[in-house]
GROMACS .gro file of C-alpha atoms in nm:
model
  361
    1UNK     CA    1   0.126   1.540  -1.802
    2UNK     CA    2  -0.208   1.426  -1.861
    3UNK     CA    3  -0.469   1.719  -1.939
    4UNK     CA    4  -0.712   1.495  -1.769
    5UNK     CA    5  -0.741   1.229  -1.517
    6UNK     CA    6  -0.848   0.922  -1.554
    7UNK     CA    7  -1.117   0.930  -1.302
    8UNK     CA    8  -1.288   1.246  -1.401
    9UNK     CA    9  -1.601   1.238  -1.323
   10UNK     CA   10  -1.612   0.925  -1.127
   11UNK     CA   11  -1.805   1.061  -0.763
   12UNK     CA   12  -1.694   0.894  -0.418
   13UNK     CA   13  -1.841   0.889  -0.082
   14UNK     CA   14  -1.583   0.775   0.181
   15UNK     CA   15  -1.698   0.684   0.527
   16UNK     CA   16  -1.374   0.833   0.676
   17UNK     CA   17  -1.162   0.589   0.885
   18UNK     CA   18  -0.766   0.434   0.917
   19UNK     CA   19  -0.576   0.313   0.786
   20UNK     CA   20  -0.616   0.107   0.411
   21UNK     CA   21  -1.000   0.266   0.332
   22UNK     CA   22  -0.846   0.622   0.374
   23UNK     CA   23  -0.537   0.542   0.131
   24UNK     CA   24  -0.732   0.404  -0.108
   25UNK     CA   25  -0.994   0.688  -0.145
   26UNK     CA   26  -0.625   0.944  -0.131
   27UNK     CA   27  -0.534   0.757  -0.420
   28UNK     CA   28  -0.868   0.739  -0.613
   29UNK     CA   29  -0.879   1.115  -0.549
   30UNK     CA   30  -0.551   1.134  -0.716
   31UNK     CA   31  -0.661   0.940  -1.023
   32UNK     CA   32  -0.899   1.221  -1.050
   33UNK     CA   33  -1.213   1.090  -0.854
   34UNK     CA   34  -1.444   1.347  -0.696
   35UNK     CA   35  -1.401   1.229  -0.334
   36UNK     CA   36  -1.612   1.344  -0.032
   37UNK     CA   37  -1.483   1.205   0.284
   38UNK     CA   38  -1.837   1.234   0.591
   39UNK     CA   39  -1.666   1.231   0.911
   40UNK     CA   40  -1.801   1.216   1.289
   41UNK     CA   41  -1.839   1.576   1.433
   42UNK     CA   42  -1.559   1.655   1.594
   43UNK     CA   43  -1.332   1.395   1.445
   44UNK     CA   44  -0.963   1.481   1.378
   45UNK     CA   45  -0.873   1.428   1.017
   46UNK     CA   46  -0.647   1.098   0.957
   47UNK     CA   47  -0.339   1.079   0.765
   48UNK     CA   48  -0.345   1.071   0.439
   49UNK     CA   49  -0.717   1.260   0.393
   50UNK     CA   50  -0.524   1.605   0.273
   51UNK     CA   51  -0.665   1.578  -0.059
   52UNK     CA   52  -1.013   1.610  -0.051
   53UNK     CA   53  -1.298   1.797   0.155
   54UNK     CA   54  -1.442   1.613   0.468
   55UNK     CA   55  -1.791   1.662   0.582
   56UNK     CA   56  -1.891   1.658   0.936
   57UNK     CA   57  -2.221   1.441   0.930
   58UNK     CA   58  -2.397   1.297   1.253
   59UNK     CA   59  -2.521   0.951   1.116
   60UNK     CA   60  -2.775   0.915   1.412
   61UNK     CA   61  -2.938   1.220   1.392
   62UNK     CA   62  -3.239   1.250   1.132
   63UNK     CA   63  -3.093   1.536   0.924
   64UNK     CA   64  -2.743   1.380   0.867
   65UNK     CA   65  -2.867   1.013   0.824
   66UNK     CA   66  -3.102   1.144   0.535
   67UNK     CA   67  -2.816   1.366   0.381
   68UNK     CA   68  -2.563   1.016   0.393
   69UNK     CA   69  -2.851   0.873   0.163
   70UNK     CA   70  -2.863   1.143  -0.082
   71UNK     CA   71  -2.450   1.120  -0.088
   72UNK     CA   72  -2.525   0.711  -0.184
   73UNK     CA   73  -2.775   0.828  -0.414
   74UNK     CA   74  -2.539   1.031  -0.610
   75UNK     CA   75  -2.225   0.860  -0.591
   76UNK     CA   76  -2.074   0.570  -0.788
   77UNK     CA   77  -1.872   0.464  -0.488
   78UNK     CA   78  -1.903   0.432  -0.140
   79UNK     CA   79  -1.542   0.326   0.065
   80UNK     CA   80  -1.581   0.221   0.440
   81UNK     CA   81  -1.391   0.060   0.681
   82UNK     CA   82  -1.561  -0.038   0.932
   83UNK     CA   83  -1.632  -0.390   1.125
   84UNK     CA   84  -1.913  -0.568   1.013
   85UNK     CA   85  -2.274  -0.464   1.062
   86UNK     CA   86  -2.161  -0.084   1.174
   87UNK     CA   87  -2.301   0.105   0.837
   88UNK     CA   88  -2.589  -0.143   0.869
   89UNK     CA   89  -2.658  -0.061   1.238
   90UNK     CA   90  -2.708   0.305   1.077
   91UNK     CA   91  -2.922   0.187   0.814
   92UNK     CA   92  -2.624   0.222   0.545
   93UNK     CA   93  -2.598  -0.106   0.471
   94UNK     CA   94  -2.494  -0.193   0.074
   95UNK     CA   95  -2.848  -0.401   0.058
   96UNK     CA   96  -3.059  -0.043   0.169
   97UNK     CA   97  -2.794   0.177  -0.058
   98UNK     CA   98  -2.768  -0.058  -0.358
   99UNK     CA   99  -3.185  -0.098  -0.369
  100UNK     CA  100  -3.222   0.319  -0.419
  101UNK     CA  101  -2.893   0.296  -0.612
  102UNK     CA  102  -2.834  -0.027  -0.848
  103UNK     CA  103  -2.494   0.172  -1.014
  104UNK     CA  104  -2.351   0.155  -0.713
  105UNK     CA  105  -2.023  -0.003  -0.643
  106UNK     CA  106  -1.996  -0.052  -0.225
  107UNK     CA  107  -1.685  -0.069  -0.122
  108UNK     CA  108  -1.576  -0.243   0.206
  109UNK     CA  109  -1.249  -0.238   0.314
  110UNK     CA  110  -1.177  -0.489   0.642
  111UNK     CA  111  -0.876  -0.700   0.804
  112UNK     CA  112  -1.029  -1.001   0.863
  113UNK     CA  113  -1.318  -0.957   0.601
  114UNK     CA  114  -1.724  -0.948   0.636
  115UNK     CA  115  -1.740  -1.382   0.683
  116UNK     CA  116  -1.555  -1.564   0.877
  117UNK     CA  117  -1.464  -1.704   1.253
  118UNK     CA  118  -1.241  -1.365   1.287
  119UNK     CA  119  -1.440  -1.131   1.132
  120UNK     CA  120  -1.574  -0.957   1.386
  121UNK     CA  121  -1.265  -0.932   1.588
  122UNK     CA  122  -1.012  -0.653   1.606
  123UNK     CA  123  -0.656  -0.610   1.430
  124UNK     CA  124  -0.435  -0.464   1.249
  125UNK     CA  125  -0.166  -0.497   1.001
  126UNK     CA  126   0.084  -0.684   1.201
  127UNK     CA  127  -0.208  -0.931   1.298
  128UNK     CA  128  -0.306  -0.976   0.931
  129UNK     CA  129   0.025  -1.040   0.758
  130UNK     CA  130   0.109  -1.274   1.078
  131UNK     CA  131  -0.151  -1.517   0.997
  132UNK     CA  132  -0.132  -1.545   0.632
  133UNK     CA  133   0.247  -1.639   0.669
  134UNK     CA  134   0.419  -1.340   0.498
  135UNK     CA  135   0.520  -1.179   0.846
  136UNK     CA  136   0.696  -1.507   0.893
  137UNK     CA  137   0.984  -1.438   0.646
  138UNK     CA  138   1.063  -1.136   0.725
  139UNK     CA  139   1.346  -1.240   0.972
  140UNK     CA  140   1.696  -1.412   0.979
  141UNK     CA  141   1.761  -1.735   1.065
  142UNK     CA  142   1.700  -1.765   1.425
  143UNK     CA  143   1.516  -1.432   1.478
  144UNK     CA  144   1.227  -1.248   1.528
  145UNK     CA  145   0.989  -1.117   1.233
  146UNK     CA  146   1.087  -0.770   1.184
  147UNK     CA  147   0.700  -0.569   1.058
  148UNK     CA  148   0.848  -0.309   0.766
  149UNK     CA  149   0.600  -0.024   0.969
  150UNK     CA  150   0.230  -0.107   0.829
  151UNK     CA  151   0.272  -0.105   0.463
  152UNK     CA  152   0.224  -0.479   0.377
  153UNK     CA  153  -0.097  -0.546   0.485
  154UNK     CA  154  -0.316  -0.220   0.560
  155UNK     CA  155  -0.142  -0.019   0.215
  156UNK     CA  156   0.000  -0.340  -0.035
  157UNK     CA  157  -0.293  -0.578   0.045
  158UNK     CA  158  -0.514  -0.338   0.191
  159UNK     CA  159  -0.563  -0.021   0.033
  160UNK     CA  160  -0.405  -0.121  -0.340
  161UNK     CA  161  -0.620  -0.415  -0.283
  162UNK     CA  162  -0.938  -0.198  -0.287
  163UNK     CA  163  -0.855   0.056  -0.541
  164UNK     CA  164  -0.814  -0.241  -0.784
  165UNK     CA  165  -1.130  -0.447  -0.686
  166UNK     CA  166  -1.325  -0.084  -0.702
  167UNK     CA  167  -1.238  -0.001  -1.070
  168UNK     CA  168  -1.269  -0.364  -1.190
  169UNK     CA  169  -1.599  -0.318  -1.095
  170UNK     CA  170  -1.636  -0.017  -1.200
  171UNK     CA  171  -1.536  -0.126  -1.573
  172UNK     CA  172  -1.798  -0.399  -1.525
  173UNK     CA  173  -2.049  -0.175  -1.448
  174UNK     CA  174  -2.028   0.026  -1.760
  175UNK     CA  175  -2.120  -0.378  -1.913
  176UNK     CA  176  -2.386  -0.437  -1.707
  177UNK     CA  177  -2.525  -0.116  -1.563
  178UNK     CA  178  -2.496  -0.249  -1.243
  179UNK     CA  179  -2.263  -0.184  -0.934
  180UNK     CA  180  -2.198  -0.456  -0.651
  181UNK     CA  181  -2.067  -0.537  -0.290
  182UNK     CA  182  -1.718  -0.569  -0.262
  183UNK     CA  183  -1.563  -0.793   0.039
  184UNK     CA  184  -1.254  -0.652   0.092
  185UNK     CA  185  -0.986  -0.816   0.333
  186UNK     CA  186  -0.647  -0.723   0.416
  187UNK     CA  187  -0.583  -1.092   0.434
  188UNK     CA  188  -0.692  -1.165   0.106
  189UNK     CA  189  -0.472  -0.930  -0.030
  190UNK     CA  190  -0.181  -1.071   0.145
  191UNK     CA  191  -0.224  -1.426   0.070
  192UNK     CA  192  -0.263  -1.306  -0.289
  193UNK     CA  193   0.044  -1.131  -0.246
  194UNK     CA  194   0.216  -1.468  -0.112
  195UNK     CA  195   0.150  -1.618  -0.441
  196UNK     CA  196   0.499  -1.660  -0.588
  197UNK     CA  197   0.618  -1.819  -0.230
  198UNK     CA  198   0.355  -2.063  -0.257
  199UNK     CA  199   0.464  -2.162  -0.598
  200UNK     CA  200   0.787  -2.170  -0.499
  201UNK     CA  201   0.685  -2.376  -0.196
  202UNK     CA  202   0.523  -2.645  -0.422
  203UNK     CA  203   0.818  -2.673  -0.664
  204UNK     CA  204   1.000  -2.788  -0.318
  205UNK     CA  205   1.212  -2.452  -0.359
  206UNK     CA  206   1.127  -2.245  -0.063
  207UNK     CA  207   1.146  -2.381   0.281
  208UNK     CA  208   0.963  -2.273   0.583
  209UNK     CA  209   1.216  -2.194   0.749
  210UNK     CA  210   1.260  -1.818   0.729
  211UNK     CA  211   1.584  -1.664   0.657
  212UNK     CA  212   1.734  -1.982   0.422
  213UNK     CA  213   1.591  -1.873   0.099
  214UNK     CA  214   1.705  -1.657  -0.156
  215UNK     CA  215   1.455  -1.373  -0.084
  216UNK     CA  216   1.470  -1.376   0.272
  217UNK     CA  217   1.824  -1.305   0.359
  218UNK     CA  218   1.908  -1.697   0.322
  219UNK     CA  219   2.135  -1.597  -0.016
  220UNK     CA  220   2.428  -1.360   0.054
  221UNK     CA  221   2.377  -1.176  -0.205
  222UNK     CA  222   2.023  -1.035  -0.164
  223UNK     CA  223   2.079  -0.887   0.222
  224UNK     CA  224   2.109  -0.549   0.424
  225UNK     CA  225   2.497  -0.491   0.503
  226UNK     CA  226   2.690  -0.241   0.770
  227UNK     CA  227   2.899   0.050   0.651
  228UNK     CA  228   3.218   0.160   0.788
  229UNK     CA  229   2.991   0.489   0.929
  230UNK     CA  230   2.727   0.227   1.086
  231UNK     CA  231   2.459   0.321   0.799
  232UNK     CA  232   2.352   0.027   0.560
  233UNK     CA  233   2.382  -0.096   0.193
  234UNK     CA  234   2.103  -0.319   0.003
  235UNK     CA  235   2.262  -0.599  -0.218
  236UNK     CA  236   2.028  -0.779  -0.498
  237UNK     CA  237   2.225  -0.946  -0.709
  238UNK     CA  238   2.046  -1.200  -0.768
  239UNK     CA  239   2.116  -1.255  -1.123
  240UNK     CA  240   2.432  -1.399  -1.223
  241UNK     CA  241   2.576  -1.112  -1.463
  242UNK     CA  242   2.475  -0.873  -1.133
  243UNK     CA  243   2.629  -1.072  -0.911
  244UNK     CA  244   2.958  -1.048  -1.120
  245UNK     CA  245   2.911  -0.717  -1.131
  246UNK     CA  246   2.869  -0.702  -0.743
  247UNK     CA  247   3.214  -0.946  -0.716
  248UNK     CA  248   3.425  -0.668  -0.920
  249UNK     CA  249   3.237  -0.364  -0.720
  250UNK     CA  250   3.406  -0.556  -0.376
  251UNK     CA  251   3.661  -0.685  -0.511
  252UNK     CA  252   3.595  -1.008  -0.439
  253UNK     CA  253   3.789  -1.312  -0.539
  254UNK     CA  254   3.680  -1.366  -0.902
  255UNK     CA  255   3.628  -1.721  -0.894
  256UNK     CA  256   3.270  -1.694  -0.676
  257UNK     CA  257   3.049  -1.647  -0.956
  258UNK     CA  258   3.131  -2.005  -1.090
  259UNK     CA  259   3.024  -2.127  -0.685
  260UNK     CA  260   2.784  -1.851  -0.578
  261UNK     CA  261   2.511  -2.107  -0.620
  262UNK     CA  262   2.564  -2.366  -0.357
  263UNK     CA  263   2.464  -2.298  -0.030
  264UNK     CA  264   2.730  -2.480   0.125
  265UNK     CA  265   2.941  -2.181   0.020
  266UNK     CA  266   2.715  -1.874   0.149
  267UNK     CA  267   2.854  -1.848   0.511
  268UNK     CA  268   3.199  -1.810   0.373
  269UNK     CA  269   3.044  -1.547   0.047
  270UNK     CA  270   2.848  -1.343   0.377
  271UNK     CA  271   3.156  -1.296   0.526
  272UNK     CA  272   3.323  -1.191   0.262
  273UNK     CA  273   3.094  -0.903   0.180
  274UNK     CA  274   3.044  -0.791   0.510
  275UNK     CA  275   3.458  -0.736   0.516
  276UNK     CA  276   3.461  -0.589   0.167
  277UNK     CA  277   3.153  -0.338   0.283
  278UNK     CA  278   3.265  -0.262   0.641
  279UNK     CA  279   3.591  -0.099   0.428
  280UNK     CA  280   3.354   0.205   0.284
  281UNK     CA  281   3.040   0.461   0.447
  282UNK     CA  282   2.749   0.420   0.248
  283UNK     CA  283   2.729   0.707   0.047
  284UNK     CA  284   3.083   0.613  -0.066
  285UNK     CA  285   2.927   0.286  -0.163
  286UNK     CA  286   2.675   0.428  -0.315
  287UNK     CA  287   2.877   0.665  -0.521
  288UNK     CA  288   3.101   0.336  -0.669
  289UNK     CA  289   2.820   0.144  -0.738
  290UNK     CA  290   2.633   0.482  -0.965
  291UNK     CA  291   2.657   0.328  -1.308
  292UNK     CA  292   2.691   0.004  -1.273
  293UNK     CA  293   2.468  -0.305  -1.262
  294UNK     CA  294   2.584  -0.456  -0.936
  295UNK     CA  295   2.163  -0.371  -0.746
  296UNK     CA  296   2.340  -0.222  -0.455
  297UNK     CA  297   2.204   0.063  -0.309
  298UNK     CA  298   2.193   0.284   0.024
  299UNK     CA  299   1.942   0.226   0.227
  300UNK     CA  300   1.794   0.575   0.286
  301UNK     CA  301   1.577   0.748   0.535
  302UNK     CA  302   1.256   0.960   0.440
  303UNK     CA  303   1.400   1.248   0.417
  304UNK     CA  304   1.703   1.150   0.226
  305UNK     CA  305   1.481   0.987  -0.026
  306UNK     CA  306   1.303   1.284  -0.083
  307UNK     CA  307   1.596   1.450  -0.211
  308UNK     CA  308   1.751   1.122  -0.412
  309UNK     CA  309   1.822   1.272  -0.774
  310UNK     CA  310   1.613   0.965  -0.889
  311UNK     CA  311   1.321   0.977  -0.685
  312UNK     CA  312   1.312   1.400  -0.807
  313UNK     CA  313   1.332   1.281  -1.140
  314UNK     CA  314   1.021   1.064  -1.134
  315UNK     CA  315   0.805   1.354  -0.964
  316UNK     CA  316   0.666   1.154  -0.678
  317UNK     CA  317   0.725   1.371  -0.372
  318UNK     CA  318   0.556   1.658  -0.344
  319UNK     CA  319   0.671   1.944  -0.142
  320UNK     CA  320   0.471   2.005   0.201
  321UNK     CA  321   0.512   2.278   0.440
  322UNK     CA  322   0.671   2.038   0.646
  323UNK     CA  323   0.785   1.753   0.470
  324UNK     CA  324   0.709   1.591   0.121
  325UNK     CA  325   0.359   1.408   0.043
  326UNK     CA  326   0.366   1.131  -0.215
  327UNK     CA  327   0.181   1.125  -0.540
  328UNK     CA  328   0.086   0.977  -0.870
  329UNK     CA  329   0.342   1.147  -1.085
  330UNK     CA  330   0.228   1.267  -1.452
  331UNK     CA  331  -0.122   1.344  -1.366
  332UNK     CA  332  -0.275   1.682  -1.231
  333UNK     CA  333  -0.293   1.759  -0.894
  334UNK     CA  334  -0.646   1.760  -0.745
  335UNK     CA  335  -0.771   2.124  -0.678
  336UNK     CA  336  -0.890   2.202  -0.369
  337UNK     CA  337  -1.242   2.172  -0.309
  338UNK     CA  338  -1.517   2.258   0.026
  339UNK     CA  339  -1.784   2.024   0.089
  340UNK     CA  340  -2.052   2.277  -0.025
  341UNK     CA  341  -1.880   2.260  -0.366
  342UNK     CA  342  -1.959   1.918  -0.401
  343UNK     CA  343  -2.311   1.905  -0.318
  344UNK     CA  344  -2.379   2.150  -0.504
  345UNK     CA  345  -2.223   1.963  -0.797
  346UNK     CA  346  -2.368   1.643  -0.707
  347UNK     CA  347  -2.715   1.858  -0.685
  348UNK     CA  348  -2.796   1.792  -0.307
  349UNK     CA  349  -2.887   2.032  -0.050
  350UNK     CA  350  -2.719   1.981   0.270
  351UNK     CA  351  -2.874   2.009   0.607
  352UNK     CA  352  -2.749   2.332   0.796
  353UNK     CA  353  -2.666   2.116   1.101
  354UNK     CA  354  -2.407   1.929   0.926
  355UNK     CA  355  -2.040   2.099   0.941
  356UNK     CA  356  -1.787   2.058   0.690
  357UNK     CA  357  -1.423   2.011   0.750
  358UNK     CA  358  -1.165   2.186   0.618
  359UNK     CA  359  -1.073   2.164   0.196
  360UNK     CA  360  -0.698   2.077   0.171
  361UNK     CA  361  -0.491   2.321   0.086
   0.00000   0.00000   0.00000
């Protein structure tokens, strides 16, 4: 483990929100950031904001505005998510913050983004990823888009999104002594993340019609299957010395490696793999295919991946006193801190109308 974290000593102000701006401060936290989240009185705290202290603050009062500017004043980052114009309404804007503090990198973390026809509209994830095209293929042939929860758009291209744009500029400040703006838009980061379909697109092979292509349950051989016990396998054997792998797991007839590849064949290969899997439960599947290269795996529920012998291995659940918390494994674990503890670092003297939240424990 690392004796120090790679983030020491970097200080973040987080305008506490939902969603993608709250798991990307949770995760600059865990990189070893000194995060204070400044919350509405009275708000409840979000999901994933267990890591570091939260400070009530009343923006519109006199007291807490002035304290917010200190915070900007003393920080190297500022996250927010909120529409366009809100921090400015409050006279947080990056133009007022960035003039008393150049170093500053402002962070702003939006679905639609600060320009644009939609930008002052309202979403979320499932609206994002729907218009950039990568809700599209997820679905079969003939069906509906199936959203995977929120974790494509507000967490891959949202909060991931963020936390690299934040220490790219960070590394540029220490070149030019200067911090910036950052436009951040959940569907920027999707459309990024669409870029190998829209390579494959222009090479003529992916077609837009979800559910034929080899990465969206088109191929046989990269799909969810049923278990004799109703519970579900994931086959990716995509490669060809997998996929032989995968034949001799089944049991299949040894010839389809040599015509695995044409398409005309892949109703017939589905149907033989749903048979050969519908003859075993899943963890018995599971258990035949430890040790071998055939990429088929059970597809497990949150609590059964917390105890997978793999997933323990790598360290990245944490235990909770009710569940298991992800984390960044082979660093240390933030200590708990109180919002007084932080100003007091920082050197600022709070206002005693201001309330802080509770330090994680």
């Amino acid at each position: 483990m690392a004796s120090e974290p790679p983030l020491a000593g970097v200080r973040v102000v987080e305008f506490l929100g939902i969603g993608p701006a709250p798991f990307a401060s949770m995760m600059l936290a865990d990189l070893g950031a000194e995060v204070l989240a400044v919350a509405r009185p009275g708000t409840p705290r979000p999901a994933m904001a267990d890591n570091r202290p939260v400070l009530e603050l009343d923006l519109k009062s006199t007291d807490g505005a002035a304290l917010a500017h200190r915070l900007a004043e003393a920080a190297d980052v500022l996250v927010e998510g909120f529409r366009p114009g809100v921090l400015e309404r409050a006279g947080l804007g990056p133009e007022t913050l960035l003039e008393h503090n150049p170093r500053l990198v402002y962070a702003r973390m939006t679905g639609w983004g600060q320009h644009g026809p939609l930008a002052p509209r309202a979403g979320h994830d499932l609206n994002y990823i729907a218009l950039t095209g990568a809700l599209h293929h997820a679905s079969r042939d003939g069906a509906a888009p199936t959203p995977s929860a929120n974790l494509l758009g507000d967490f891959g291209a949202g909060g991931m999104y963020l936390v690299t744009s934040v220490l790219a500029a960070l590394l540029r400040r220490e070149r030019t002594g200067r911090g910036e703006t950052l436009d951040v838009a959940i569907v920027d980061g999707t459309t990024y993340l669409t870029a190998m379909l829209h390579e494959y697109r222009r090479r003529g092979t992916w077609s837009d019609v979800a559910g034929t292509n080899r990465l969206d349950t088109g191929a046989p051989f990269y799909d969810v299957y049923d278990c004799a016990d109703g519970r579900h396998v994931a086959i990716g054997a995509l490669e060809p010395q997998f996929f032989a792998e995968l034949v001799t797991l089944l049991g299949l007839d040894a010839g389809w490696p040599a015509r695995r590849d044409d398409p005309q064949t892949w109703p017939e290969l589905r149907r033989e793999i749903a048979a050969a899997v519908r003859t075993r439960t899943r963890d018995e599947w599971a258990a035949a295919a430890t040790g071998t290269d055939a990429c088929l795996s059970p597809v497990l529920d949150l609590a059964e991946a917390a105890g997978h012998p793999h997933l323990r291995a790598r360290g990245v659940l944490a235990p909770q006193a009710a569940g298991w918390r992800p984390e960044l494994p082979g660093l240390p674990r933030p200590e708990p801190t109180a919002p007084a503890d932080i100003l007091a670092r920082w050197q600022i003297a709070g206002p005693t109308t201001t309330r802080p939240g509770t330090p994680a424990a």
